[in-house]
PDB file of C-alpha atoms in Angstrom:
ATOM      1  CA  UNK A   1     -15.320  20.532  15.370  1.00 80.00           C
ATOM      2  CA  UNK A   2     -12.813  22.455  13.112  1.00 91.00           C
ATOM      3  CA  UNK A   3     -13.044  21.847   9.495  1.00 91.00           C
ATOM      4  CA  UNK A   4      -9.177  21.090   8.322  1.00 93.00           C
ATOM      5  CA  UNK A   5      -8.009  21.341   4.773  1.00 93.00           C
ATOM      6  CA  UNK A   6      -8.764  17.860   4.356  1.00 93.00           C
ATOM      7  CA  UNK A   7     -12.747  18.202   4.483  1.00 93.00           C
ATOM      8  CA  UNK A   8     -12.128  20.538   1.158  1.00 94.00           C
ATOM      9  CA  UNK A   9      -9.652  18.560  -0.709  1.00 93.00           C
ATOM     10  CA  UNK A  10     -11.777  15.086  -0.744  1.00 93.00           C
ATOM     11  CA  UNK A  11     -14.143  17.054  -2.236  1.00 95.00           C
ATOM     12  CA  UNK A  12     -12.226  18.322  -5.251  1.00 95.00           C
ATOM     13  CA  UNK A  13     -12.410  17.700  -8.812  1.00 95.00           C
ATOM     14  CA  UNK A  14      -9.881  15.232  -9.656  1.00 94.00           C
ATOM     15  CA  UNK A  15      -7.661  18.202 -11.342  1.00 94.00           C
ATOM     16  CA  UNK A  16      -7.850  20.539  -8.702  1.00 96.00           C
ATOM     17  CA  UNK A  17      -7.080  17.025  -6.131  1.00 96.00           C
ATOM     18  CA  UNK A  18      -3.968  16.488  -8.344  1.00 95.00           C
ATOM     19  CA  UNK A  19      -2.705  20.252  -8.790  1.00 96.00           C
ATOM     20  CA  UNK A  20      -3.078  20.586  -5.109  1.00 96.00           C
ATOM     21  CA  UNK A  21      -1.006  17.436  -4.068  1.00 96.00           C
ATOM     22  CA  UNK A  22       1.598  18.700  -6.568  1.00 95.00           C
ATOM     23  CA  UNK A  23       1.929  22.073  -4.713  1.00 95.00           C
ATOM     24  CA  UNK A  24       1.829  20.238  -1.120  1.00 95.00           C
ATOM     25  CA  UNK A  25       4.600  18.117  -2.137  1.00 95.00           C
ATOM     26  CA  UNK A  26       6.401  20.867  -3.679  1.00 95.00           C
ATOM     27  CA  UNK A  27       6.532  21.616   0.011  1.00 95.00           C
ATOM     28  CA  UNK A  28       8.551  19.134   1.106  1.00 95.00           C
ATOM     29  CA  UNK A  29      12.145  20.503   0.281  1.00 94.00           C
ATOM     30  CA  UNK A  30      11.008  22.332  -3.253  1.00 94.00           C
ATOM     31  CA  UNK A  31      10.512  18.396  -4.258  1.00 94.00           C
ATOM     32  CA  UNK A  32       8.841  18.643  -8.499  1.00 95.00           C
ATOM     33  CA  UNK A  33       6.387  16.092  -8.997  1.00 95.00           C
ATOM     34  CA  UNK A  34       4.449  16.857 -12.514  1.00 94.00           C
ATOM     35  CA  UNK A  35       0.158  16.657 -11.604  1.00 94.00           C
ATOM     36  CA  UNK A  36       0.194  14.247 -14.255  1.00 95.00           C
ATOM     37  CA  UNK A  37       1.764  11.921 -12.086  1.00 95.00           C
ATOM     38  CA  UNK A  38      -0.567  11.984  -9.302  1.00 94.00           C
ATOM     39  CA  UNK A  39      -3.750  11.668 -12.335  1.00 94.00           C
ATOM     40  CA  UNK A  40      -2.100   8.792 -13.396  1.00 92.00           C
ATOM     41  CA  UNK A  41      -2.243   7.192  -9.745  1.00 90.00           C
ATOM     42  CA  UNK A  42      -5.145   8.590  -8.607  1.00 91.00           C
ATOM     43  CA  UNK A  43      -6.823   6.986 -12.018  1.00 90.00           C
ATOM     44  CA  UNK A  44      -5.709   3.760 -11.317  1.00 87.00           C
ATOM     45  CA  UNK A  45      -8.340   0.644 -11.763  1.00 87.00           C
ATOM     46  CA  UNK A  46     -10.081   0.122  -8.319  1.00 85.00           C
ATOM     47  CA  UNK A  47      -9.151  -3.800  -9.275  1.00 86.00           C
ATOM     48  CA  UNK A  48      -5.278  -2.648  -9.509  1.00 82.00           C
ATOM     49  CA  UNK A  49      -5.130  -1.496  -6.318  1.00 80.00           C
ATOM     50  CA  UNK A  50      -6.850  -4.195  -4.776  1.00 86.00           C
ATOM     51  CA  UNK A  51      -4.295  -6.857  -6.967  1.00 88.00           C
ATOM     52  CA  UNK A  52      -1.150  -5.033  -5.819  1.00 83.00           C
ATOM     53  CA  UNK A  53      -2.998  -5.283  -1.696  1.00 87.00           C
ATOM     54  CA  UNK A  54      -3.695  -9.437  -2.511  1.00 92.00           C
ATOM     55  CA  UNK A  55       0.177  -9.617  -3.543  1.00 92.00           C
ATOM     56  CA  UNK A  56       1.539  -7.710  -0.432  1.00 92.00           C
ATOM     57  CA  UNK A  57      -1.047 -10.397   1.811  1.00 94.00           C
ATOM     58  CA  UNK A  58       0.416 -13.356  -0.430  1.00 95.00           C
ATOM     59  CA  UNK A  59       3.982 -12.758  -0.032  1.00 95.00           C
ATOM     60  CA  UNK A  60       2.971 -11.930   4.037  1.00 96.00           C
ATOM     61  CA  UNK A  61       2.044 -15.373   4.376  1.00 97.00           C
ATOM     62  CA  UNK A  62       4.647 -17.279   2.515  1.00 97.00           C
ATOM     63  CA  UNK A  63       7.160 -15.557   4.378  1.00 96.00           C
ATOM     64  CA  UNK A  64       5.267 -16.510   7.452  1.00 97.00           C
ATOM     65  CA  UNK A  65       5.409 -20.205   6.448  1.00 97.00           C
ATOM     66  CA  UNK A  66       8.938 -19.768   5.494  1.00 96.00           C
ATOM     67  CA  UNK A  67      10.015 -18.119   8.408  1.00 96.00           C
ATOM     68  CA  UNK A  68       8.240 -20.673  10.520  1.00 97.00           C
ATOM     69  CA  UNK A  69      10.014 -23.537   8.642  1.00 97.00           C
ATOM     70  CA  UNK A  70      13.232 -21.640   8.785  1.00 95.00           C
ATOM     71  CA  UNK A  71      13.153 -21.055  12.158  1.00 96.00           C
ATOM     72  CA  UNK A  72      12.228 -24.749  12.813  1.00 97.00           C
ATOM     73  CA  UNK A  73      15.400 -26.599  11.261  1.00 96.00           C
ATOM     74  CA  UNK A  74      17.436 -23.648   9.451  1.00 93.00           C
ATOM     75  CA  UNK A  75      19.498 -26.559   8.447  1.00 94.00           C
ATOM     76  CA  UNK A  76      17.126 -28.754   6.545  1.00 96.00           C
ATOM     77  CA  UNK A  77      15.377 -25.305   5.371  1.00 96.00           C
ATOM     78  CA  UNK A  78      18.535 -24.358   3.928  1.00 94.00           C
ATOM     79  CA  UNK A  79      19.023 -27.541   2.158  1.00 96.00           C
ATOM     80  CA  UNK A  80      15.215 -27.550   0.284  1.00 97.00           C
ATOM     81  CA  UNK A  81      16.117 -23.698  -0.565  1.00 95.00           C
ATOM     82  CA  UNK A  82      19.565 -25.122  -2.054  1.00 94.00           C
ATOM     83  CA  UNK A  83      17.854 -27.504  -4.098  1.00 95.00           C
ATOM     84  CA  UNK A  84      14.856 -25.855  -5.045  1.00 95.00           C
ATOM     85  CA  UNK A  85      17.727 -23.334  -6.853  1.00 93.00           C
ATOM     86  CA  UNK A  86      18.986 -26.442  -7.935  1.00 95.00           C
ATOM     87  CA  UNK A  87      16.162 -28.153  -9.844  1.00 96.00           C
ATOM     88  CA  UNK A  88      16.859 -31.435  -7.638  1.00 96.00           C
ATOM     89  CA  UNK A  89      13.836 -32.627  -6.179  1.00 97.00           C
ATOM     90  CA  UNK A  90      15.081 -34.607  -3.258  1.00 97.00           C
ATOM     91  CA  UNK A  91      13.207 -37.778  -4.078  1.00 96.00           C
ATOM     92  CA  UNK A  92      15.178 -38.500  -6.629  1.00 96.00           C
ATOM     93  CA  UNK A  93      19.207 -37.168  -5.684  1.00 95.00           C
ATOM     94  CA  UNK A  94      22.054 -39.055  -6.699  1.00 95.00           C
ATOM     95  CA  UNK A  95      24.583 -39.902  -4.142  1.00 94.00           C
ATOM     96  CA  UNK A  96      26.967 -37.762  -5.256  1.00 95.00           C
ATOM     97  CA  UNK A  97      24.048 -34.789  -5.182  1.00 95.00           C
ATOM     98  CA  UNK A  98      23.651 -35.680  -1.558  1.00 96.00           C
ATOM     99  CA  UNK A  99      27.312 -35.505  -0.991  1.00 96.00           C
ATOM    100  CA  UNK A 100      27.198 -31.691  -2.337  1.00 96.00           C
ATOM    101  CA  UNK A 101      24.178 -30.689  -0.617  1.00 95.00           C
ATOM    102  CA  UNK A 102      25.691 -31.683   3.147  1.00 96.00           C
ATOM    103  CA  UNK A 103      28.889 -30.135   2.549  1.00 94.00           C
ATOM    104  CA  UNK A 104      27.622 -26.990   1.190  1.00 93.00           C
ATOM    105  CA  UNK A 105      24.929 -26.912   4.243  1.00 92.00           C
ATOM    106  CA  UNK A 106      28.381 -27.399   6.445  1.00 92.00           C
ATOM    107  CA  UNK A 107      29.935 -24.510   4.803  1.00 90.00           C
ATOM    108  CA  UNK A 108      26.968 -22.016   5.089  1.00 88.00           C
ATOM    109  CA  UNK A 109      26.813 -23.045   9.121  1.00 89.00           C
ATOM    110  CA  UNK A 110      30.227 -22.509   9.296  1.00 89.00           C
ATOM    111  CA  UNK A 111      30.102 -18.712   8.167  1.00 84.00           C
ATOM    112  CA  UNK A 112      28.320 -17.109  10.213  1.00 73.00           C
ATOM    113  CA  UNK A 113      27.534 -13.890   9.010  1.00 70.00           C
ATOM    114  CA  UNK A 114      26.083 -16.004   5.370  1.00 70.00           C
ATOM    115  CA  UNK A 115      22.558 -14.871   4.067  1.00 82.00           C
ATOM    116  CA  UNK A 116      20.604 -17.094   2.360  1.00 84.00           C
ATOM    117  CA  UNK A 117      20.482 -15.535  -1.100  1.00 83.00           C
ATOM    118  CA  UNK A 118      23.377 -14.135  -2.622  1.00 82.00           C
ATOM    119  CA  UNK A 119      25.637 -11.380  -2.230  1.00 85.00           C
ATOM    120  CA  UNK A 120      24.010  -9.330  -5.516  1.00 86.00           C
ATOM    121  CA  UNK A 121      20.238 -10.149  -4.462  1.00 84.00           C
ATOM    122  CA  UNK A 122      21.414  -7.675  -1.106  1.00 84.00           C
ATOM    123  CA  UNK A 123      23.304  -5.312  -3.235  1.00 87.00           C
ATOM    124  CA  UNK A 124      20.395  -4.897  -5.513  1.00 84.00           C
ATOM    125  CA  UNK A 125      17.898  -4.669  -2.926  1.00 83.00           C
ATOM    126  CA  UNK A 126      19.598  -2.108  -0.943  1.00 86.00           C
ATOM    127  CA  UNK A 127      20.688   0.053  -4.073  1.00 86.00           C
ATOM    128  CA  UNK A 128      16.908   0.208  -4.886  1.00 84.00           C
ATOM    129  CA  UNK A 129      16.293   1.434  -1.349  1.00 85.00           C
ATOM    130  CA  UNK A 130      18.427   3.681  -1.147  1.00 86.00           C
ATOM    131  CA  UNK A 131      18.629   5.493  -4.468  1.00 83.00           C
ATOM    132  CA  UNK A 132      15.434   4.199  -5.823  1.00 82.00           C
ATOM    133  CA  UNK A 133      14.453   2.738  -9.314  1.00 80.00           C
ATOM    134  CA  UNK A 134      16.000   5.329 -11.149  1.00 70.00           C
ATOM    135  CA  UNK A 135      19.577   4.797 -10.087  1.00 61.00           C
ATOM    136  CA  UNK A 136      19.351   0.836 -10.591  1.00 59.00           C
ATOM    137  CA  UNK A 137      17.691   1.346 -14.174  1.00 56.00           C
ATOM    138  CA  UNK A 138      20.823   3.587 -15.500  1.00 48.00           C
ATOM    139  CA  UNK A 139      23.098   1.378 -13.444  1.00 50.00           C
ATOM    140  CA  UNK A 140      22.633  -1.798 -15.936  1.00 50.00           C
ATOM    141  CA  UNK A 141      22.611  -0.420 -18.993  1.00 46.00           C
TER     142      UNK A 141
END
């Protein structure tokens, strides 16, 4: 078998690993990404990483359940989302609260193209993809 740069680099000092990830990335399209960077991530808590891994598997299965539950009755699912934002706890609406909740549920079926969160949650999410943390940082100051 052919021994590939790899089998070297796992077996580097941590400041030689660093140095040399700076220089590969450096690279890609003369892209500057100080060593000290890569220290700080490659010196992360074993724990961290494993916390940030639980979160990506928690918010995998909520949006499971709620896709589930939206795909089941996007109606009614629309309705607990409305008054979850709310702070109505359906148990306990007024009349009046009721009234709201069906004719705003009307109005979001009758618009087709309608998300469920806002206009600005999209705008900030695809800002942040696009132009990364950086550009939506400066942007609210």
């Amino acid at each position: 078998m052919t021994r590939t740069y790899f089998d070297d680099f796992t077996k580097l000092p941590l400041s030689k690993m660093v140095q040399s990830i700076s220089d590969m990335t450096f690279l890609y399209k003369d892209t500057k990404v100080p060593k000290e960077h890569y220290k700080k991530l490659l010196s992360k808590d074993y724990v961290e990483m494993v916390e940030a891994n639980v979160s990506v598997k928690l918010v995998e299965t909520i949006y499971n359940i709620v896709s589930g539950l939206n795909n089941e009755s996007p109606r009614l699912f629309y309705q607990a989302l409305l008054l979850l934002d709310k702070g109505i706890k359906p148990g306990s609406m007024t009349a009046e609260q009721f009234q709201a909740l069906t004719v705003t549920t009307d109005q979001h079926e009758q618009n087709k193209k309608s998300h469920i969160l806002d206009k600005e949650a999209h705008e900030t999410f695809d800002n942040v993809l696009k132009n990364g943390m950086t550009y939506f940082a400066g942007d609210n100051d």
